[in-house]
Amino acid sequence: MDEKRVRELHPCFGAKQHRGRIHLPVCPGCNLECRFCDRKINDVENRPGVTAAVIQPDEAVMYIERALQFCPELSVVGIAGPGDTLASDRAIETFRLIGDKFPQLLKCMSTNGLLLSERAQDVIDVGIDTLTVTVNAVDPAIEAQMINGLVYHGKRYTGEEAGALIIQNQLAGIRKVAAAGVVVKVNTVLVNEINRFHIGAIAKAVKEAGATIYNIIPLIPQHDLKNCEAPSCVDLAVARKEAGKHIDVFRHCQHCRADAVGVPGKNNFSQEVYKGLLQAKETFSHG
């Protein structure tokens, strides 16, 4: 997909017009234990990792059709959780099922990148237009402070060993999908106590790997980082200025839910589209 076209259509890649998106919450499980992540099923919290329920891949067409009734401005169908999109086959299967049905919609996927390098061809083959990878450090010692551990091919890793493994896989994966023409955005969760002075290094590394836009998300203090401070507007501005020396910076993130529907900052039709799903049909698998 041409990057200029992506920036015209995708609200998370700088689209100037009112463009909408639907997030399909098809991925329950995760392979990364982020210290700031608290995945929940509810219909009240407005943040990543939250959904009213986890839906089945074969239900995706129905929900997209329903979303288009409420929000004809939809330009993107995305999968951003609530778990990781590459920790199972559910996201790839979903994109395959909706394939030719909605050619006008960009296909967007978000991932922590742990399995991106080895699953890059799956991402490319299913026709993903835009990929967002969350990269919180490019130094294993710093990454080790952001996560409690990870599970990779059935083995649990912790500390700097885990940090080195995920960083290596993230950067290698970004290189592969970017080289194939997928437009890559990188998200970083800004934690003043951990990676505040590391932002420039992350931005430089991901730009060199092939990412073209960078988004800094201020920490929502929760879970194991509940005692950390929420970054201020000044903290965020300084971090963005540092990142901007290396890569184009996106500045309008809305902390979207995993089942968000509508135009970011303007409307949200998730409850209407996913009505009646609070009684979850699946439970999250933590690990």
PDB file of C-alpha atoms in Angstrom:
ATOM      1  CA  MET A   1       0.000   0.000   0.000  1.00  0.00           C
ATOM      2  CA  ASP A   2       1.291   3.444  -0.936  1.00  0.00           C
ATOM      3  CA  GLU A   3       2.184   5.394   2.214  1.00  0.00           C
ATOM      4  CA  LYS A   4       0.537   8.559   0.913  1.00  0.00           C
ATOM      5  CA  ARG A   5      -2.715   6.649   0.470  1.00  0.00           C
ATOM      6  CA  VAL A   6      -2.422   5.221   3.987  1.00  0.00           C
ATOM      7  CA  ARG A   7      -1.998   8.695   5.435  1.00  0.00           C
ATOM      8  CA  GLU A   8      -5.121   9.826   3.606  1.00  0.00           C
ATOM      9  CA  LEU A   9      -7.271   6.975   4.907  1.00  0.00           C
ATOM     10  CA  HIS A  10      -5.927   5.874   8.299  1.00  0.00           C
ATOM     11  CA  PRO A  11      -6.793   7.991  11.375  1.00  0.00           C
ATOM     12  CA  CYS A  12      -3.808   6.560  13.277  1.00  0.00           C
ATOM     13  CA  PHE A  13      -1.382   7.428  10.491  1.00  0.00           C
ATOM     14  CA  GLY A  14      -2.281  11.104  10.192  1.00  0.00           C
ATOM     15  CA  ALA A  15      -5.436  11.183   8.034  1.00  0.00           C
ATOM     16  CA  LYS A  16      -6.622  14.792   7.906  1.00  0.00           C
ATOM     17  CA  GLN A  17     -10.257  14.054   7.123  1.00  0.00           C
ATOM     18  CA  HIS A  18     -12.713  12.372   9.465  1.00  0.00           C
ATOM     19  CA  ARG A  19     -11.896   8.714   8.936  1.00  0.00           C
ATOM     20  CA  GLY A  20     -13.196   5.882  11.076  1.00  0.00           C
ATOM     21  CA  ARG A  21     -12.017   2.437  12.097  1.00  0.00           C
ATOM     22  CA  ILE A  22     -13.375  -0.753  13.576  1.00  0.00           C
ATOM     23  CA  HIS A  23     -11.303  -2.903  15.884  1.00  0.00           C
ATOM     24  CA  LEU A  24     -12.195  -6.590  15.829  1.00  0.00           C
ATOM     25  CA  PRO A  25     -11.424  -8.122  19.262  1.00  0.00           C
ATOM     26  CA  VAL A  26     -10.568 -11.637  18.096  1.00  0.00           C
ATOM     27  CA  CYS A  27      -7.298 -12.310  19.932  1.00  0.00           C
ATOM     28  CA  PRO A  28      -7.631 -13.230  23.626  1.00  0.00           C
ATOM     29  CA  GLY A  29      -4.183 -14.552  24.550  1.00  0.00           C
ATOM     30  CA  CYS A  30      -0.797 -12.896  24.853  1.00  0.00           C
ATOM     31  CA  ASN A  31       2.788 -14.097  24.997  1.00  0.00           C
ATOM     32  CA  LEU A  32       4.264 -10.990  26.627  1.00  0.00           C
ATOM     33  CA  GLU A  33       3.861  -9.931  30.256  1.00  0.00           C
ATOM     34  CA  CYS A  34       3.938  -6.139  30.058  1.00  0.00           C
ATOM     35  CA  ARG A  35       4.057  -4.553  33.502  1.00  0.00           C
ATOM     36  CA  PHE A  36       1.614  -1.815  32.441  1.00  0.00           C
ATOM     37  CA  CYS A  37      -0.979  -4.054  30.745  1.00  0.00           C
ATOM     38  CA  ASP A  38      -4.240  -5.008  32.435  1.00  0.00           C
ATOM     39  CA  ARG A  39      -6.537  -6.753  29.971  1.00  0.00           C
ATOM     40  CA  LYS A  40     -10.205  -6.660  30.958  1.00  0.00           C
ATOM     41  CA  ILE A  41     -13.661  -7.487  29.657  1.00  0.00           C
ATOM     42  CA  ASN A  42     -16.023  -4.578  30.283  1.00  0.00           C
ATOM     43  CA  ASP A  43     -17.865  -1.841  28.441  1.00  0.00           C
ATOM     44  CA  VAL A  44     -16.817   1.136  30.556  1.00  0.00           C
ATOM     45  CA  GLU A  45     -13.035   1.602  30.412  1.00  0.00           C
ATOM     46  CA  ASN A  46     -11.646   3.474  27.425  1.00  0.00           C
ATOM     47  CA  ARG A  47      -8.116   2.154  26.993  1.00  0.00           C
ATOM     48  CA  PRO A  48      -6.139  -0.517  25.118  1.00  0.00           C
ATOM     49  CA  GLY A  49      -6.552  -4.097  26.309  1.00  0.00           C
ATOM     50  CA  VAL A  50     -10.259  -3.704  27.066  1.00  0.00           C
ATOM     51  CA  THR A  51     -13.173  -5.177  25.129  1.00  0.00           C
ATOM     52  CA  ALA A  52     -16.789  -6.099  25.793  1.00  0.00           C
ATOM     53  CA  ALA A  53     -16.027  -9.635  24.601  1.00  0.00           C
ATOM     54  CA  VAL A  54     -13.814 -11.686  22.351  1.00  0.00           C
ATOM     55  CA  ILE A  55     -15.482 -12.523  19.056  1.00  0.00           C
ATOM     56  CA  GLN A  56     -14.902 -15.401  16.640  1.00  0.00           C
ATOM     57  CA  PRO A  57     -13.077 -14.835  13.335  1.00  0.00           C
ATOM     58  CA  ASP A  58     -16.098 -16.037  11.370  1.00  0.00           C
ATOM     59  CA  GLU A  59     -18.232 -13.309  12.983  1.00  0.00           C
ATOM     60  CA  ALA A  60     -16.041 -10.500  11.641  1.00  0.00           C
ATOM     61  CA  VAL A  61     -17.987  -9.869   8.429  1.00  0.00           C
ATOM     62  CA  MET A  62     -21.214  -9.412  10.367  1.00  0.00           C
ATOM     63  CA  TYR A  63     -19.702  -6.874  12.742  1.00  0.00           C
ATOM     64  CA  ILE A  64     -18.038  -4.905   9.952  1.00  0.00           C
ATOM     65  CA  GLU A  65     -21.352  -4.706   8.079  1.00  0.00           C
ATOM     66  CA  ARG A  66     -23.065  -3.525  11.249  1.00  0.00           C
ATOM     67  CA  ALA A  67     -20.339  -0.947  11.896  1.00  0.00           C
ATOM     68  CA  LEU A  68     -20.707   0.491   8.392  1.00  0.00           C
ATOM     69  CA  GLN A  69     -24.379   1.156   9.127  1.00  0.00           C
ATOM     70  CA  PHE A  70     -23.453   3.294  12.124  1.00  0.00           C
ATOM     71  CA  CYS A  71     -20.292   4.798  10.670  1.00  0.00           C
ATOM     72  CA  PRO A  72     -20.090   4.981   6.850  1.00  0.00           C
ATOM     73  CA  GLU A  73     -16.807   6.892   7.297  1.00  0.00           C
ATOM     74  CA  LEU A  74     -15.017   3.658   8.187  1.00  0.00           C
ATOM     75  CA  SER A  75     -11.783   3.389   6.250  1.00  0.00           C
ATOM     76  CA  VAL A  76      -9.876   0.854   8.370  1.00  0.00           C
ATOM     77  CA  VAL A  77     -10.544  -2.587   9.800  1.00  0.00           C
ATOM     78  CA  GLY A  78      -8.017  -3.289  12.507  1.00  0.00           C
ATOM     79  CA  ILE A  79      -7.139  -5.981  14.999  1.00  0.00           C
ATOM     80  CA  ALA A  80      -5.428  -4.732  18.136  1.00  0.00           C
ATOM     81  CA  GLY A  81      -6.109  -7.368  20.714  1.00  0.00           C
ATOM     82  CA  PRO A  82      -7.074  -7.551  23.410  1.00  0.00           C
ATOM     83  CA  GLY A  83      -4.173 -10.026  23.364  1.00  0.00           C
ATOM     84  CA  ASP A  84      -1.423 -10.222  20.767  1.00  0.00           C
ATOM     85  CA  THR A  85      -2.423 -10.708  17.144  1.00  0.00           C
ATOM     86  CA  LEU A  86       0.402 -13.120  16.318  1.00  0.00           C
ATOM     87  CA  ALA A  87       0.188 -15.235  19.484  1.00  0.00           C
ATOM     88  CA  SER A  88      -2.478 -17.305  17.701  1.00  0.00           C
ATOM     89  CA  ASP A  89      -3.767 -17.698  14.140  1.00  0.00           C
ATOM     90  CA  ARG A  90      -7.005 -15.847  14.851  1.00  0.00           C
ATOM     91  CA  ALA A  91      -6.038 -12.432  13.446  1.00  0.00           C
ATOM     92  CA  ILE A  92      -4.544 -13.835  10.251  1.00  0.00           C
ATOM     93  CA  GLU A  93      -7.602 -16.087   9.827  1.00  0.00           C
ATOM     94  CA  THR A  94      -9.917 -13.105  10.335  1.00  0.00           C
ATOM     95  CA  PHE A  95      -8.166 -10.997   7.717  1.00  0.00           C
ATOM     96  CA  ARG A  96      -8.270 -13.945   5.331  1.00  0.00           C
ATOM     97  CA  LEU A  97     -12.031 -14.341   5.859  1.00  0.00           C
ATOM     98  CA  ILE A  98     -12.816 -10.673   5.260  1.00  0.00           C
ATOM     99  CA  GLY A  99     -10.312 -10.532   2.351  1.00  0.00           C
ATOM    100  CA  ASP A 100     -12.304  -9.691  -0.781  1.00  0.00           C
ATOM    101  CA  LYS A 101     -15.488  -8.681   1.025  1.00  0.00           C
ATOM    102  CA  PHE A 102     -14.283  -5.199   2.004  1.00  0.00           C
ATOM    103  CA  PRO A 103     -11.663  -4.107  -0.556  1.00  0.00           C
ATOM    104  CA  GLN A 104     -12.255  -0.445   0.300  1.00  0.00           C
ATOM    105  CA  LEU A 105     -11.048  -0.897   3.893  1.00  0.00           C
ATOM    106  CA  LEU A 106      -7.401  -0.823   4.885  1.00  0.00           C
ATOM    107  CA  LYS A 107      -6.292  -3.888   6.813  1.00  0.00           C
ATOM    108  CA  CYS A 108      -4.416  -2.877   9.951  1.00  0.00           C
ATOM    109  CA  MET A 109      -2.790  -5.075  12.584  1.00  0.00           C
ATOM    110  CA  SER A 110      -1.073  -4.281  15.888  1.00  0.00           C
ATOM    111  CA  THR A 111       1.431  -6.607  17.561  1.00  0.00           C
ATOM    112  CA  ASN A 112       4.031  -6.692  20.304  1.00  0.00           C
ATOM    113  CA  GLY A 113       6.409  -8.075  17.676  1.00  0.00           C
ATOM    114  CA  LEU A 114       7.690 -11.100  19.566  1.00  0.00           C
ATOM    115  CA  LEU A 115       6.676 -13.419  16.702  1.00  0.00           C
ATOM    116  CA  LEU A 116       6.811 -10.841  13.924  1.00  0.00           C
ATOM    117  CA  SER A 117      10.074 -11.959  12.370  1.00  0.00           C
ATOM    118  CA  GLU A 118       8.979 -15.579  11.931  1.00  0.00           C
ATOM    119  CA  ARG A 119       5.416 -14.698  10.949  1.00  0.00           C
ATOM    120  CA  ALA A 120       6.271 -11.785   8.664  1.00  0.00           C
ATOM    121  CA  GLN A 121       5.337 -13.737   5.546  1.00  0.00           C
ATOM    122  CA  ASP A 122       1.892 -14.501   6.996  1.00  0.00           C
ATOM    123  CA  VAL A 123       1.371 -10.777   7.551  1.00  0.00           C
ATOM    124  CA  ILE A 124       2.509  -9.998   4.012  1.00  0.00           C
ATOM    125  CA  ASP A 125       0.541 -12.810   2.342  1.00  0.00           C
ATOM    126  CA  VAL A 126      -2.775 -11.907   3.977  1.00  0.00           C
ATOM    127  CA  GLY A 127      -2.444  -8.365   2.629  1.00  0.00           C
ATOM    128  CA  ILE A 128      -1.911  -6.258   5.743  1.00  0.00           C
ATOM    129  CA  ASP A 129      -1.639  -2.607   4.656  1.00  0.00           C
ATOM    130  CA  THR A 130      -0.445  -1.090   7.928  1.00  0.00           C
ATOM    131  CA  LEU A 131       1.288  -2.687  10.890  1.00  0.00           C
ATOM    132  CA  THR A 132       1.778  -1.168  14.325  1.00  0.00           C
ATOM    133  CA  VAL A 133       4.502  -2.655  16.521  1.00  0.00           C
ATOM    134  CA  THR A 134       4.863  -1.700  20.173  1.00  0.00           C
ATOM    135  CA  VAL A 135       8.555  -1.184  20.896  1.00  0.00           C
ATOM    136  CA  ASN A 136       9.240   0.124  24.383  1.00  0.00           C
ATOM    137  CA  ALA A 137      13.039  -0.164  24.370  1.00  0.00           C
ATOM    138  CA  VAL A 138      15.979  -1.160  22.204  1.00  0.00           C
ATOM    139  CA  ASP A 139      18.198  -1.803  25.232  1.00  0.00           C
ATOM    140  CA  PRO A 140      17.568  -5.197  26.904  1.00  0.00           C
ATOM    141  CA  ALA A 141      18.187  -3.753  30.376  1.00  0.00           C
ATOM    142  CA  ILE A 142      15.488  -1.135  29.863  1.00  0.00           C
ATOM    143  CA  GLU A 143      13.072  -3.565  28.230  1.00  0.00           C
ATOM    144  CA  ALA A 144      13.509  -5.886  31.218  1.00  0.00           C
ATOM    145  CA  GLN A 145      11.996  -3.152  33.397  1.00  0.00           C
ATOM    146  CA  MET A 146       8.942  -2.887  31.121  1.00  0.00           C
ATOM    147  CA  ILE A 147       8.036  -6.587  31.199  1.00  0.00           C
ATOM    148  CA  ASN A 148       7.884  -9.387  33.756  1.00  0.00           C
ATOM    149  CA  GLY A 149       8.757 -11.952  31.111  1.00  0.00           C
ATOM    150  CA  LEU A 150       7.574 -13.595  27.915  1.00  0.00           C
ATOM    151  CA  VAL A 151       6.745 -17.021  26.537  1.00  0.00           C
ATOM    152  CA  TYR A 152       8.511 -17.977  23.325  1.00  0.00           C
ATOM    153  CA  HIS A 153       7.988 -21.406  21.747  1.00  0.00           C
ATOM    154  CA  GLY A 154       6.784 -22.833  25.032  1.00  0.00           C
ATOM    155  CA  LYS A 155       9.640 -21.526  27.177  1.00  0.00           C
ATOM    156  CA  ARG A 156       9.379 -18.597  29.581  1.00  0.00           C
ATOM    157  CA  TYR A 157      12.138 -15.992  29.554  1.00  0.00           C
ATOM    158  CA  THR A 158      12.723 -13.172  32.039  1.00  0.00           C
ATOM    159  CA  GLY A 159      15.088 -10.278  32.642  1.00  0.00           C
ATOM    160  CA  GLU A 160      17.545  -9.056  30.055  1.00  0.00           C
ATOM    161  CA  GLU A 161      17.403 -12.385  28.220  1.00  0.00           C
ATOM    162  CA  ALA A 162      13.727 -11.744  27.521  1.00  0.00           C
ATOM    163  CA  GLY A 163      14.466  -8.121  26.644  1.00  0.00           C
ATOM    164  CA  ALA A 164      17.147  -9.032  24.120  1.00  0.00           C
ATOM    165  CA  LEU A 165      14.943 -11.692  22.521  1.00  0.00           C
ATOM    166  CA  ILE A 166      11.934  -9.482  21.891  1.00  0.00           C
ATOM    167  CA  ILE A 167      13.989  -6.503  20.677  1.00  0.00           C
ATOM    168  CA  GLN A 168      15.831  -8.679  18.189  1.00  0.00           C
ATOM    169  CA  ASN A 169      12.587 -10.173  16.891  1.00  0.00           C
ATOM    170  CA  GLN A 170      10.804  -6.816  16.699  1.00  0.00           C
ATOM    171  CA  LEU A 171      13.509  -5.097  14.648  1.00  0.00           C
ATOM    172  CA  ALA A 172      14.023  -8.099  12.370  1.00  0.00           C
ATOM    173  CA  GLY A 173      10.281  -8.348  11.793  1.00  0.00           C
ATOM    174  CA  ILE A 174       9.913  -4.641  11.032  1.00  0.00           C
ATOM    175  CA  ARG A 175      12.683  -4.929   8.448  1.00  0.00           C
ATOM    176  CA  LYS A 176      10.941  -7.832   6.710  1.00  0.00           C
ATOM    177  CA  VAL A 177       7.448  -6.373   6.479  1.00  0.00           C
ATOM    178  CA  ALA A 178       8.657  -2.854   5.638  1.00  0.00           C
ATOM    179  CA  ALA A 179      10.793  -4.247   2.820  1.00  0.00           C
ATOM    180  CA  ALA A 180       7.640  -5.900   1.433  1.00  0.00           C
ATOM    181  CA  GLY A 181       5.794  -2.581   1.292  1.00  0.00           C
ATOM    182  CA  VAL A 182       3.768  -2.745   4.522  1.00  0.00           C
ATOM    183  CA  VAL A 183       3.575   0.684   6.157  1.00  0.00           C
ATOM    184  CA  VAL A 184       4.918   0.363   9.705  1.00  0.00           C
ATOM    185  CA  LYS A 185       4.093   2.527  12.707  1.00  0.00           C
ATOM    186  CA  VAL A 186       5.792   2.025  16.067  1.00  0.00           C
ATOM    187  CA  ASN A 187       4.108   2.701  19.406  1.00  0.00           C
ATOM    188  CA  THR A 188       6.106   3.318  22.570  1.00  0.00           C
ATOM    189  CA  VAL A 189       4.566   3.504  26.034  1.00  0.00           C
ATOM    190  CA  LEU A 190       6.287   6.383  27.798  1.00  0.00           C
ATOM    191  CA  VAL A 191       7.184   5.564  31.410  1.00  0.00           C
ATOM    192  CA  ASN A 192       9.108   8.413  33.018  1.00  0.00           C
ATOM    193  CA  GLU A 193      10.766   6.140  35.542  1.00  0.00           C
ATOM    194  CA  ILE A 194      11.992   3.671  32.911  1.00  0.00           C
ATOM    195  CA  ASN A 195      12.350   4.830  29.298  1.00  0.00           C
ATOM    196  CA  ARG A 196      11.937   8.619  29.324  1.00  0.00           C
ATOM    197  CA  PHE A 197      15.547   9.236  28.255  1.00  0.00           C
ATOM    198  CA  HIS A 198      15.579   6.332  25.820  1.00  0.00           C
ATOM    199  CA  ILE A 199      13.002   7.625  23.331  1.00  0.00           C
ATOM    200  CA  GLY A 200      15.521   9.008  20.849  1.00  0.00           C
ATOM    201  CA  ALA A 201      17.355   5.694  20.671  1.00  0.00           C
ATOM    202  CA  ILE A 202      14.104   3.807  20.021  1.00  0.00           C
ATOM    203  CA  ALA A 203      13.016   6.247  17.316  1.00  0.00           C
ATOM    204  CA  LYS A 204      16.378   6.023  15.577  1.00  0.00           C
ATOM    205  CA  ALA A 205      16.484   2.223  15.659  1.00  0.00           C
ATOM    206  CA  VAL A 206      12.948   1.659  14.362  1.00  0.00           C
ATOM    207  CA  LYS A 207      13.390   4.248  11.616  1.00  0.00           C
ATOM    208  CA  GLU A 208      16.530   2.445  10.466  1.00  0.00           C
ATOM    209  CA  ALA A 209      14.557  -0.817  10.488  1.00  0.00           C
ATOM    210  CA  GLY A 210      11.915   0.630   8.166  1.00  0.00           C
ATOM    211  CA  ALA A 211       9.188   2.211  10.323  1.00  0.00           C
ATOM    212  CA  THR A 212       7.935   5.536   8.984  1.00  0.00           C
ATOM    213  CA  ILE A 213       5.783   6.938  11.790  1.00  0.00           C
ATOM    214  CA  TYR A 214       6.151   6.902  15.571  1.00  0.00           C
ATOM    215  CA  ASN A 215       3.551   7.252  18.304  1.00  0.00           C
ATOM    216  CA  ILE A 216       4.375   7.905  21.962  1.00  0.00           C
ATOM    217  CA  ILE A 217       1.647   6.760  24.352  1.00  0.00           C
ATOM    218  CA  PRO A 218       1.747   8.178  27.892  1.00  0.00           C
ATOM    219  CA  LEU A 219       1.561   5.502  30.567  1.00  0.00           C
ATOM    220  CA  ILE A 220      -1.775   4.834  32.225  1.00  0.00           C
ATOM    221  CA  PRO A 221      -0.565   3.918  35.745  1.00  0.00           C
ATOM    222  CA  GLN A 222      -2.017   0.464  36.411  1.00  0.00           C
ATOM    223  CA  HIS A 223      -1.095  -3.153  37.082  1.00  0.00           C
ATOM    224  CA  ASP A 224       2.561  -3.463  38.180  1.00  0.00           C
ATOM    225  CA  LEU A 225       3.297   0.151  37.218  1.00  0.00           C
ATOM    226  CA  LYS A 226       0.378   1.590  39.133  1.00  0.00           C
ATOM    227  CA  ASN A 227       2.721   3.576  41.375  1.00  0.00           C
ATOM    228  CA  CYS A 228       4.497   5.275  38.473  1.00  0.00           C
ATOM    229  CA  GLU A 229       3.471   8.794  37.546  1.00  0.00           C
ATOM    230  CA  ALA A 230       1.434   9.554  34.468  1.00  0.00           C
ATOM    231  CA  PRO A 231       3.610  11.553  32.063  1.00  0.00           C
ATOM    232  CA  SER A 232       2.654  15.207  31.843  1.00  0.00           C
ATOM    233  CA  CYS A 233       2.014  17.162  28.660  1.00  0.00           C
ATOM    234  CA  VAL A 234       5.517  18.578  29.026  1.00  0.00           C
ATOM    235  CA  ASP A 235       7.014  15.091  29.364  1.00  0.00           C
ATOM    236  CA  LEU A 236       5.175  14.021  26.228  1.00  0.00           C
ATOM    237  CA  ALA A 237       6.218  17.120  24.289  1.00  0.00           C
ATOM    238  CA  VAL A 238       9.881  16.629  25.189  1.00  0.00           C
ATOM    239  CA  ALA A 239       9.751  12.962  24.204  1.00  0.00           C
ATOM    240  CA  ARG A 240       8.086  13.793  20.900  1.00  0.00           C
ATOM    241  CA  LYS A 241      10.686  16.444  20.149  1.00  0.00           C
ATOM    242  CA  GLU A 242      13.472  13.935  20.781  1.00  0.00           C
ATOM    243  CA  ALA A 243      11.803  11.294  18.595  1.00  0.00           C
ATOM    244  CA  GLY A 244      11.108  13.856  15.890  1.00  0.00           C
ATOM    245  CA  LYS A 245      14.834  14.207  15.239  1.00  0.00           C
ATOM    246  CA  HIS A 246      14.701  10.733  13.714  1.00  0.00           C
ATOM    247  CA  ILE A 247      11.171   9.912  12.525  1.00  0.00           C
ATOM    248  CA  ASP A 248       7.778  11.453  11.792  1.00  0.00           C
ATOM    249  CA  VAL A 249       5.759  11.605  15.016  1.00  0.00           C
ATOM    250  CA  PHE A 250       2.000  11.018  15.292  1.00  0.00           C
ATOM    251  CA  ARG A 251       0.379  13.271  17.910  1.00  0.00           C
ATOM    252  CA  HIS A 252      -3.310  12.369  18.163  1.00  0.00           C
ATOM    253  CA  CYS A 253      -3.514   8.952  19.823  1.00  0.00           C
ATOM    254  CA  GLN A 254      -6.820   8.311  21.621  1.00  0.00           C
ATOM    255  CA  HIS A 255      -5.916   5.269  23.810  1.00  0.00           C
ATOM    256  CA  CYS A 256      -8.456   3.189  21.865  1.00  0.00           C
ATOM    257  CA  ARG A 257     -10.180   0.059  23.156  1.00  0.00           C
ATOM    258  CA  ALA A 258      -9.706  -3.293  21.445  1.00  0.00           C
ATOM    259  CA  ASP A 259     -13.330  -3.048  20.229  1.00  0.00           C
ATOM    260  CA  ALA A 260     -13.386   0.636  19.243  1.00  0.00           C
ATOM    261  CA  VAL A 261     -15.691   1.652  16.396  1.00  0.00           C
ATOM    262  CA  GLY A 262     -16.039   5.090  14.825  1.00  0.00           C
ATOM    263  CA  VAL A 263     -14.041   8.238  14.167  1.00  0.00           C
ATOM    264  CA  PRO A 264     -11.388   8.751  16.885  1.00  0.00           C
ATOM    265  CA  GLY A 265     -12.168  11.760  19.042  1.00  0.00           C
ATOM    266  CA  LYS A 266     -15.563  12.277  17.387  1.00  0.00           C
ATOM    267  CA  ASN A 267     -17.800   9.274  18.039  1.00  0.00           C
ATOM    268  CA  ASN A 268     -17.743   5.713  19.333  1.00  0.00           C
ATOM    269  CA  PHE A 269     -20.243   3.073  18.283  1.00  0.00           C
ATOM    270  CA  SER A 270     -18.640   0.065  19.956  1.00  0.00           C
ATOM    271  CA  GLN A 271     -21.583  -0.562  22.285  1.00  0.00           C
ATOM    272  CA  GLU A 272     -24.067  -0.347  19.422  1.00  0.00           C
ATOM    273  CA  VAL A 273     -22.039  -2.606  17.126  1.00  0.00           C
ATOM    274  CA  TYR A 274     -21.069  -5.162  19.758  1.00  0.00           C
ATOM    275  CA  LYS A 275     -24.335  -4.876  21.696  1.00  0.00           C
ATOM    276  CA  GLY A 276     -25.051  -7.756  24.043  1.00  0.00           C
ATOM    277  CA  LEU A 277     -21.505  -9.095  24.110  1.00  0.00           C
ATOM    278  CA  LEU A 278     -20.551  -8.143  27.657  1.00  0.00           C
ATOM    279  CA  GLN A 279     -21.376 -11.678  28.704  1.00  0.00           C
ATOM    280  CA  ALA A 280     -18.071 -12.887  27.262  1.00  0.00           C
ATOM    281  CA  LYS A 281     -18.155 -15.955  25.123  1.00  0.00           C
ATOM    282  CA  GLU A 282     -14.488 -16.540  25.808  1.00  0.00           C
ATOM    283  CA  THR A 283     -12.171 -15.844  28.703  1.00  0.00           C
ATOM    284  CA  PHE A 284      -8.742 -14.351  28.405  1.00  0.00           C
ATOM    285  CA  SER A 285      -5.767 -16.654  28.509  1.00  0.00           C
ATOM    286  CA  HIS A 286      -2.994 -14.919  30.442  1.00  0.00           C
ATOM    287  CA  GLY A 287       0.204 -16.407  29.181  1.00  0.00           C
TER     288      GLY A 287
END
